The first five atom37 places (N, CA, C, CB, O) and aatype in JSON, in Angstrom:
{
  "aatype": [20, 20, 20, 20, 20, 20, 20, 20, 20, 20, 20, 20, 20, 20, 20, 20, 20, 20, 20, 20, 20, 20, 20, 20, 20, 20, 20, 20, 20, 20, 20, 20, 20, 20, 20, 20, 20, 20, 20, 20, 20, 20, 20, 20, 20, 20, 20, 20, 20, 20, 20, 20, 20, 20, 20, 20, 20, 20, 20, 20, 20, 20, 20, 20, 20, 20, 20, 20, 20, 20, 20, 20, 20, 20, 20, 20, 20, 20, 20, 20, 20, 20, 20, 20, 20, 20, 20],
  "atom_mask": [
    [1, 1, 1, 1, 1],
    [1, 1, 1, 1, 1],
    [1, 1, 1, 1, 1],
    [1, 1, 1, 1, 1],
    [1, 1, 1, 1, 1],
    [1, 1, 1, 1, 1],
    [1, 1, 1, 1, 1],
    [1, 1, 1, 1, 1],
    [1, 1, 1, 1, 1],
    [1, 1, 1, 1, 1],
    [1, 1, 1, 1, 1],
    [1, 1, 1, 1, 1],
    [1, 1, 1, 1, 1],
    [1, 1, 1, 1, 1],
    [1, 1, 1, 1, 1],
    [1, 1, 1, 1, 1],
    [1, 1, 1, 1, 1],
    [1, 1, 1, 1, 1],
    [1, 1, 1, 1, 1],
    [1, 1, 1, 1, 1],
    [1, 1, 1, 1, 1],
    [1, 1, 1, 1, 1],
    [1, 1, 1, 1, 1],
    [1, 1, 1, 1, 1],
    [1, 1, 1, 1, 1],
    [1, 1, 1, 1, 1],
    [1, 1, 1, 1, 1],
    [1, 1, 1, 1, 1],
    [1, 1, 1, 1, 1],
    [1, 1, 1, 1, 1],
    [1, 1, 1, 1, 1],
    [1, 1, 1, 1, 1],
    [1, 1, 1, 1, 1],
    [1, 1, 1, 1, 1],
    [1, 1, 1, 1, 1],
    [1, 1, 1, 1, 1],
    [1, 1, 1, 1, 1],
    [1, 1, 1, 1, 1],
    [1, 1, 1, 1, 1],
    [1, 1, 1, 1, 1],
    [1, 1, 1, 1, 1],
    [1, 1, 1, 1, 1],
    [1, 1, 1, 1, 1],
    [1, 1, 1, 1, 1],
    [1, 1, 1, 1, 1],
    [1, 1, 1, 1, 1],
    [1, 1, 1, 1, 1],
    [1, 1, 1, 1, 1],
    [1, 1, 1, 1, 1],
    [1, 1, 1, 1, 1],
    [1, 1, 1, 1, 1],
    [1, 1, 1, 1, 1],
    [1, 1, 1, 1, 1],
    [1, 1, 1, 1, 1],
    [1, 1, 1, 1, 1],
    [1, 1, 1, 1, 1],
    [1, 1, 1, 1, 1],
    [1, 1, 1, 1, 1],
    [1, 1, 1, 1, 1],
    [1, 1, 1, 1, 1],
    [1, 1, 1, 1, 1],
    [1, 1, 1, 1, 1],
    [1, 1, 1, 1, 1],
    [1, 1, 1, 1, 1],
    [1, 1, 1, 1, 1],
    [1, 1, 1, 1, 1],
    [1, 1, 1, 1, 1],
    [1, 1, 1, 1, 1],
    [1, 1, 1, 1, 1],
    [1, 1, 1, 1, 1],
    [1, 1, 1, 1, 1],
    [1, 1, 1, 1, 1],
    [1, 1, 1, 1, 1],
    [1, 1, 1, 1, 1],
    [1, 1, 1, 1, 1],
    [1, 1, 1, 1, 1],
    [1, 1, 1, 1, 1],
    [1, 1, 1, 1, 1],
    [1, 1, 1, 1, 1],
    [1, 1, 1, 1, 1],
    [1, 1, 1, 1, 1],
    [1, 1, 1, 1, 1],
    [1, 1, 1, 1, 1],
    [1, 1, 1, 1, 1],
    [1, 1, 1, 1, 1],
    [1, 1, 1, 1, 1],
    [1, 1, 1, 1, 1]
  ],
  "atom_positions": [
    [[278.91, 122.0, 56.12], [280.09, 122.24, 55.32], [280.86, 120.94, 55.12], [280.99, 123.29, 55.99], [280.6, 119.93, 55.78]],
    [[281.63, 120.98, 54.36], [281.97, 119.79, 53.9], [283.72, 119.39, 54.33], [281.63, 119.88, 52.28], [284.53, 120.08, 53.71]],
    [[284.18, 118.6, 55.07], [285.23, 118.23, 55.41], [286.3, 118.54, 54.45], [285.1, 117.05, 55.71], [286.09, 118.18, 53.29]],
    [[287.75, 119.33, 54.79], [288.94, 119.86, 54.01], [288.91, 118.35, 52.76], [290.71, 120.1, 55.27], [288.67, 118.56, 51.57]],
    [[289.09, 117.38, 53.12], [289.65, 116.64, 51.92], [288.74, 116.43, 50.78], [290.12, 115.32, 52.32], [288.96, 116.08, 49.62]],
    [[287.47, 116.78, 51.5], [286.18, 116.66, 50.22], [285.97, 117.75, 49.04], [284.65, 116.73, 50.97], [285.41, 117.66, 47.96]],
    [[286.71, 118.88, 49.74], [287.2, 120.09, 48.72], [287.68, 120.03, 47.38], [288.21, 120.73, 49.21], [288.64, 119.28, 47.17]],
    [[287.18, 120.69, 46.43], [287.75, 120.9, 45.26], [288.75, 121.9, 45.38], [286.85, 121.19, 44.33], [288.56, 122.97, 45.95]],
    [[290.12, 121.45, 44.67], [291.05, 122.46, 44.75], [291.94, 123.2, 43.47], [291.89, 121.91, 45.62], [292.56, 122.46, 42.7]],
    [[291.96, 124.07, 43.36], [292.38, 124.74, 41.91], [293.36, 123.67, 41.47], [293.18, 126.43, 41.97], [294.23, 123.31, 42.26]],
    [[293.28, 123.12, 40.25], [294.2, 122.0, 39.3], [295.49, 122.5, 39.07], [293.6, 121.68, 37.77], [295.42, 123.68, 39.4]],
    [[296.59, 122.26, 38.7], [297.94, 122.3, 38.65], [298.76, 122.5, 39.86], [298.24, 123.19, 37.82], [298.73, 121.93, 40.96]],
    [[299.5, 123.46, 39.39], [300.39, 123.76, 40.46], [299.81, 124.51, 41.93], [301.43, 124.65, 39.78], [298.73, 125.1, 41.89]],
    [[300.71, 124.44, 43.38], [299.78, 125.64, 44.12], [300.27, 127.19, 43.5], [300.09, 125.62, 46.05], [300.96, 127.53, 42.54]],
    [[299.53, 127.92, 44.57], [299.97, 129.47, 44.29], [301.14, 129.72, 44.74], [299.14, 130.52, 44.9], [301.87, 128.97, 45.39]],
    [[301.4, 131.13, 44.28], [302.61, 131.44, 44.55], [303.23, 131.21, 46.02], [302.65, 132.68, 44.19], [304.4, 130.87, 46.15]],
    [[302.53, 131.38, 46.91], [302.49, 131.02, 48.34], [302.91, 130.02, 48.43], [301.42, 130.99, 49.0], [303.51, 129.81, 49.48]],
    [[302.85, 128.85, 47.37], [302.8, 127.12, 47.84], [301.86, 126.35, 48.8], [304.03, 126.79, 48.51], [301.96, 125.44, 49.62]],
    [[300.82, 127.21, 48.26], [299.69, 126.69, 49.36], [298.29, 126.55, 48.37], [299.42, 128.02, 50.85], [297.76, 127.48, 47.77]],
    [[297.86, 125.17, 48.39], [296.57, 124.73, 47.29], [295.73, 124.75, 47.84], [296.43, 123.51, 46.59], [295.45, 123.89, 48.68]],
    [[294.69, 126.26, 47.43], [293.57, 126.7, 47.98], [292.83, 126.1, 47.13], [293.35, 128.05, 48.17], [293.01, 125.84, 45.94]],
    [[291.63, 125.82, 48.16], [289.99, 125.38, 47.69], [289.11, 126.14, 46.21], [288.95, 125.88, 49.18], [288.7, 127.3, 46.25]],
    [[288.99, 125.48, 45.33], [288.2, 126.46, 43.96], [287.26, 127.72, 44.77], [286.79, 125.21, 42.79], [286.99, 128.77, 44.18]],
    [[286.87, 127.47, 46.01], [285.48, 127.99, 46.58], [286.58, 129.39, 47.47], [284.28, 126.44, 47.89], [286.12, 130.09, 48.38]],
    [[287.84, 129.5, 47.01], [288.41, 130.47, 48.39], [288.61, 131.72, 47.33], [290.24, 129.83, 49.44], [289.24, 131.55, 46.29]],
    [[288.0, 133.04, 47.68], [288.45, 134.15, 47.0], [289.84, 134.26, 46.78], [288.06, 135.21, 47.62], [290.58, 133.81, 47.65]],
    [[290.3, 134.75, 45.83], [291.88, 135.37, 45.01], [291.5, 136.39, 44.93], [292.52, 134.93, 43.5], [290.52, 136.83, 44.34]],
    [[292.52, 137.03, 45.77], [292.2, 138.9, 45.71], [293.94, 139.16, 45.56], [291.23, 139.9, 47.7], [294.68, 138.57, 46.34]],
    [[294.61, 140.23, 44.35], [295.44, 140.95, 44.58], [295.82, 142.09, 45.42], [295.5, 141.1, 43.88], [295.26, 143.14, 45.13]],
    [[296.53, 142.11, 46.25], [296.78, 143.56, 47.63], [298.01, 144.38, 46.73], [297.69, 142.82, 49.83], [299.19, 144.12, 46.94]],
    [[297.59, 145.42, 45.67], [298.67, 146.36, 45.47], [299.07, 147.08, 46.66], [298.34, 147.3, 44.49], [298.35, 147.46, 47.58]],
    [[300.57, 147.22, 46.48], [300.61, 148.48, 47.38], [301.63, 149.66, 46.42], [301.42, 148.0, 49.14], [301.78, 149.45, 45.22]],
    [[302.18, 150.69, 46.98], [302.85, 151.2, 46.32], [303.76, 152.14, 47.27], [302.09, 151.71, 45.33], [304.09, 153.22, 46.8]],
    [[304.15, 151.84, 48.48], [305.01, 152.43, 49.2], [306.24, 152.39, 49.13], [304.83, 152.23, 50.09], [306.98, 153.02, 49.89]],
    [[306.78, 151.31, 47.81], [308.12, 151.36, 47.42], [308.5, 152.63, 46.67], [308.41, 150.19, 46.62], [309.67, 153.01, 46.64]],
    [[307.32, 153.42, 45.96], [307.14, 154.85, 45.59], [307.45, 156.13, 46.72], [305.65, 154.92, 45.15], [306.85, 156.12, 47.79]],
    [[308.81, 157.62, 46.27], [309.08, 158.13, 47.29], [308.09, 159.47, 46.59], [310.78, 158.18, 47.74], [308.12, 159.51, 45.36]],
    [[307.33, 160.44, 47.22], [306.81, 161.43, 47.07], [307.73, 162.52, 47.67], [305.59, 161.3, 47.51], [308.05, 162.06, 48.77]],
    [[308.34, 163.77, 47.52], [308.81, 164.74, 48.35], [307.37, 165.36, 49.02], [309.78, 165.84, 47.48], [306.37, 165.64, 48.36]],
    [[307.46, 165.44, 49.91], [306.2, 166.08, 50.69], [306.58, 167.02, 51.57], [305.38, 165.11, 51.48], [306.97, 166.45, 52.59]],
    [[306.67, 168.52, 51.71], [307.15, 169.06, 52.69], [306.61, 168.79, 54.05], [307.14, 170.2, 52.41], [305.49, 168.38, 54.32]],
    [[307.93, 169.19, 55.17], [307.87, 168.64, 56.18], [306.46, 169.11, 57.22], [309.21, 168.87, 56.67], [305.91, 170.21, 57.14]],
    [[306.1, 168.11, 58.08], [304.58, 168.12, 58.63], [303.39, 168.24, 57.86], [304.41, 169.13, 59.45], [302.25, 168.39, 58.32]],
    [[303.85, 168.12, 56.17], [302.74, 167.69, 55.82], [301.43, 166.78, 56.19], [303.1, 167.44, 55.14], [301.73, 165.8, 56.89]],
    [[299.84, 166.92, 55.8], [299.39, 165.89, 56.73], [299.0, 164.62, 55.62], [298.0, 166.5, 57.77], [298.4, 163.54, 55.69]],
    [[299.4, 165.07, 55.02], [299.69, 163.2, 53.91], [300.13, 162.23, 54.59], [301.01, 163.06, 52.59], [301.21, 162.43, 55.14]],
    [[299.55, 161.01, 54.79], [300.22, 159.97, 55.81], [301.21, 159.18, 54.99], [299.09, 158.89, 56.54], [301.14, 157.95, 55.03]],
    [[301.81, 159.56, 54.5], [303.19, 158.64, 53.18], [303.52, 157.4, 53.94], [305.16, 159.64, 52.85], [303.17, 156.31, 53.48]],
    [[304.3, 157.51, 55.3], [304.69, 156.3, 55.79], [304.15, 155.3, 56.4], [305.36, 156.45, 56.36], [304.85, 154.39, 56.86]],
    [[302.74, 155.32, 56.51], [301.77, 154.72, 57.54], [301.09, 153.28, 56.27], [300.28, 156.29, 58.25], [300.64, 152.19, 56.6]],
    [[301.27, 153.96, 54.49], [301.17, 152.66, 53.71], [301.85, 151.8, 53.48], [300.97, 152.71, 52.84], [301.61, 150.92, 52.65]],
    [[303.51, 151.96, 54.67], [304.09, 151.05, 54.59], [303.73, 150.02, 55.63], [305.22, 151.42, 54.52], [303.74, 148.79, 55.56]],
    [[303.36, 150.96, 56.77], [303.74, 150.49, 58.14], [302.05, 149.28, 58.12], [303.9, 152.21, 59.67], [301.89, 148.38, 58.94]],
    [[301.02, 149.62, 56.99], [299.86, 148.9, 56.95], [299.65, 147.91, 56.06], [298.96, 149.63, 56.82], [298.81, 147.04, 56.25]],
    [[300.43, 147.96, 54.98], [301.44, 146.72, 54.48], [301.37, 145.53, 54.82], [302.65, 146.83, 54.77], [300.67, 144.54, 54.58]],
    [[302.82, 146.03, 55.88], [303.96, 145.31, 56.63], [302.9, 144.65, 57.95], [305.43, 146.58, 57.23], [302.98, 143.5, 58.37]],
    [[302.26, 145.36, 58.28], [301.36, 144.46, 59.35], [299.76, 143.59, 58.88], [300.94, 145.67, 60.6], [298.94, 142.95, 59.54]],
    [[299.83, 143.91, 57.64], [298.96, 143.13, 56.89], [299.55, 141.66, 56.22], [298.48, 144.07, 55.82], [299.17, 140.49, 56.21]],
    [[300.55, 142.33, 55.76], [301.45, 140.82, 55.48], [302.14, 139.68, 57.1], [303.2, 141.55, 54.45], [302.32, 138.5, 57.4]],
    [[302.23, 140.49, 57.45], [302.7, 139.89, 58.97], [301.69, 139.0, 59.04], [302.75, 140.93, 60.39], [301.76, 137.8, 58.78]],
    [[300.55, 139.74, 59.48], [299.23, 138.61, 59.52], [298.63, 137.8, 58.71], [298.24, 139.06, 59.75], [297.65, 137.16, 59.1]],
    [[299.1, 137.68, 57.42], [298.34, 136.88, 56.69], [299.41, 135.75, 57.08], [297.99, 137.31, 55.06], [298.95, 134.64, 57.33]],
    [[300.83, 135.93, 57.15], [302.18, 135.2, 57.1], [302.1, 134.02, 58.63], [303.68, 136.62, 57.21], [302.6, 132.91, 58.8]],
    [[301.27, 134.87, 59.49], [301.65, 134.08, 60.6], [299.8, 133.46, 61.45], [302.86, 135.35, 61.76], [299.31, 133.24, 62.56]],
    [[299.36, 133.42, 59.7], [297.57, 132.1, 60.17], [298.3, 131.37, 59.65], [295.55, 132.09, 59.4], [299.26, 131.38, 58.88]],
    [[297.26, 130.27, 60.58], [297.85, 128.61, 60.38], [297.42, 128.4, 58.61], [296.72, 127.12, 61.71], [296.76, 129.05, 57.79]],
    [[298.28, 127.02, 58.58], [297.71, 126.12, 57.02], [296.41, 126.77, 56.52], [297.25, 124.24, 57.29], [296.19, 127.67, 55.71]],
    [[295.59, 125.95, 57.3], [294.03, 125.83, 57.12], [293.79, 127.44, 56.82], [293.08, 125.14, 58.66], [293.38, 127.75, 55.7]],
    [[294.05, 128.56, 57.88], [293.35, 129.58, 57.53], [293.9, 130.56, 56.22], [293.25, 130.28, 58.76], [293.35, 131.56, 55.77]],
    [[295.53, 129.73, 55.68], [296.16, 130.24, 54.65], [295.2, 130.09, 53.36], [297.5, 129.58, 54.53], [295.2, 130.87, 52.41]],
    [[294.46, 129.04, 53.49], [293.92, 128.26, 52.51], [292.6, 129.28, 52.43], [293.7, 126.54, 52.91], [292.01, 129.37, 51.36]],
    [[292.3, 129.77, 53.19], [290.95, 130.52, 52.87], [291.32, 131.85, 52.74], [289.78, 130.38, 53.97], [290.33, 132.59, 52.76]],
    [[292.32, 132.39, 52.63], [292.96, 133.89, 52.62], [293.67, 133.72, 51.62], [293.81, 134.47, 53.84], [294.86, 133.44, 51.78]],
    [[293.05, 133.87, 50.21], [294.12, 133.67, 49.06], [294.45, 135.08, 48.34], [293.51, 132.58, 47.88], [293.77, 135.52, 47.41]],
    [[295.25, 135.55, 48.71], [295.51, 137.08, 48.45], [297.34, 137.04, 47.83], [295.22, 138.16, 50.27], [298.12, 136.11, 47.99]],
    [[297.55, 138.02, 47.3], [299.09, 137.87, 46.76], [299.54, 139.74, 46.87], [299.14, 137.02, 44.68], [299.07, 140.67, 46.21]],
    [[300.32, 139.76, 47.67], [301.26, 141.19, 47.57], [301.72, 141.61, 46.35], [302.53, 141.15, 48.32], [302.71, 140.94, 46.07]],
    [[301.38, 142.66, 45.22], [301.65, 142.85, 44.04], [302.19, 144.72, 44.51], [300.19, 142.39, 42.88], [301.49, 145.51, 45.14]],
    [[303.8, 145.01, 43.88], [303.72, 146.35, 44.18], [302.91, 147.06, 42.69], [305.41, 146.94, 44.56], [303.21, 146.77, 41.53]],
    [[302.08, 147.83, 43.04], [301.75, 148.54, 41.9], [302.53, 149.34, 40.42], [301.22, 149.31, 42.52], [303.65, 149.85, 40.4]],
    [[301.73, 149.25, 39.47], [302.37, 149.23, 38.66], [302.38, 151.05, 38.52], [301.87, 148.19, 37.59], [301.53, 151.71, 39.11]],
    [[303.4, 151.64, 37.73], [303.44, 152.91, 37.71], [302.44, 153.33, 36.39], [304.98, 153.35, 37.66], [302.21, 152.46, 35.55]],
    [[301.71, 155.0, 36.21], [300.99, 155.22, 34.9], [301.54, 155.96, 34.74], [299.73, 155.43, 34.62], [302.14, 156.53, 35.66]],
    [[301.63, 156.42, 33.19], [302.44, 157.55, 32.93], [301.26, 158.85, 33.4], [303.05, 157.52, 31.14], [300.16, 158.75, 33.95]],
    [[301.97, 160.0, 32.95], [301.13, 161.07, 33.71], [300.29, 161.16, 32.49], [301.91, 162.6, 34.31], [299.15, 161.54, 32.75]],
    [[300.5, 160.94, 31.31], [299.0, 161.63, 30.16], [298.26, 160.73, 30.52], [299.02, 161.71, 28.23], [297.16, 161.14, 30.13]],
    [[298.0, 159.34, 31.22], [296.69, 159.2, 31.43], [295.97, 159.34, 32.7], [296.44, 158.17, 31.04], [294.75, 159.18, 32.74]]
  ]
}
């Protein structure tokens, strides 16, 4: 493998992160949509709050790898977008 500075790295600006990943590092978007409230009657077994709580500990961890492993984890938190119901 080839030493960090020998890397090609995406041209312009960094990502939104502020962190200039390698051309060679996957970009993956993580929708979520737990800012969305469902009424669910009570003890329902729909897990509603557990897509926050998997989120929040997914972002935790991407938030707290070093530089280097930021650089190979190029992912961006997007909340999902809403559809109308006819489609």
């Amino acid at each position: 493998s080839r030493h960090m500075k020998d890397r090609l790295y995406h041209s312009g600006s960094n990502g939104s992160d502020g962190i200039q990943h390698p051309i060679d590092a996957p970009y993956f978007p993580v929708y979520y949509n737990d800012v969305y409230e469902v009424d669910l009657s009570p003890g329902h077994r729909f897990p509603m709050g557990k897509y926050k709580k998997v989120r929040e500990a997914l972002q935790t961890k991407v938030g707290s790898l070093s530089e280097e492993e930021q650089r190979r984890v190029h992912c961006e938190f997007r909340v999902s977008p809403l559809t109308p119901r006819e489609e």
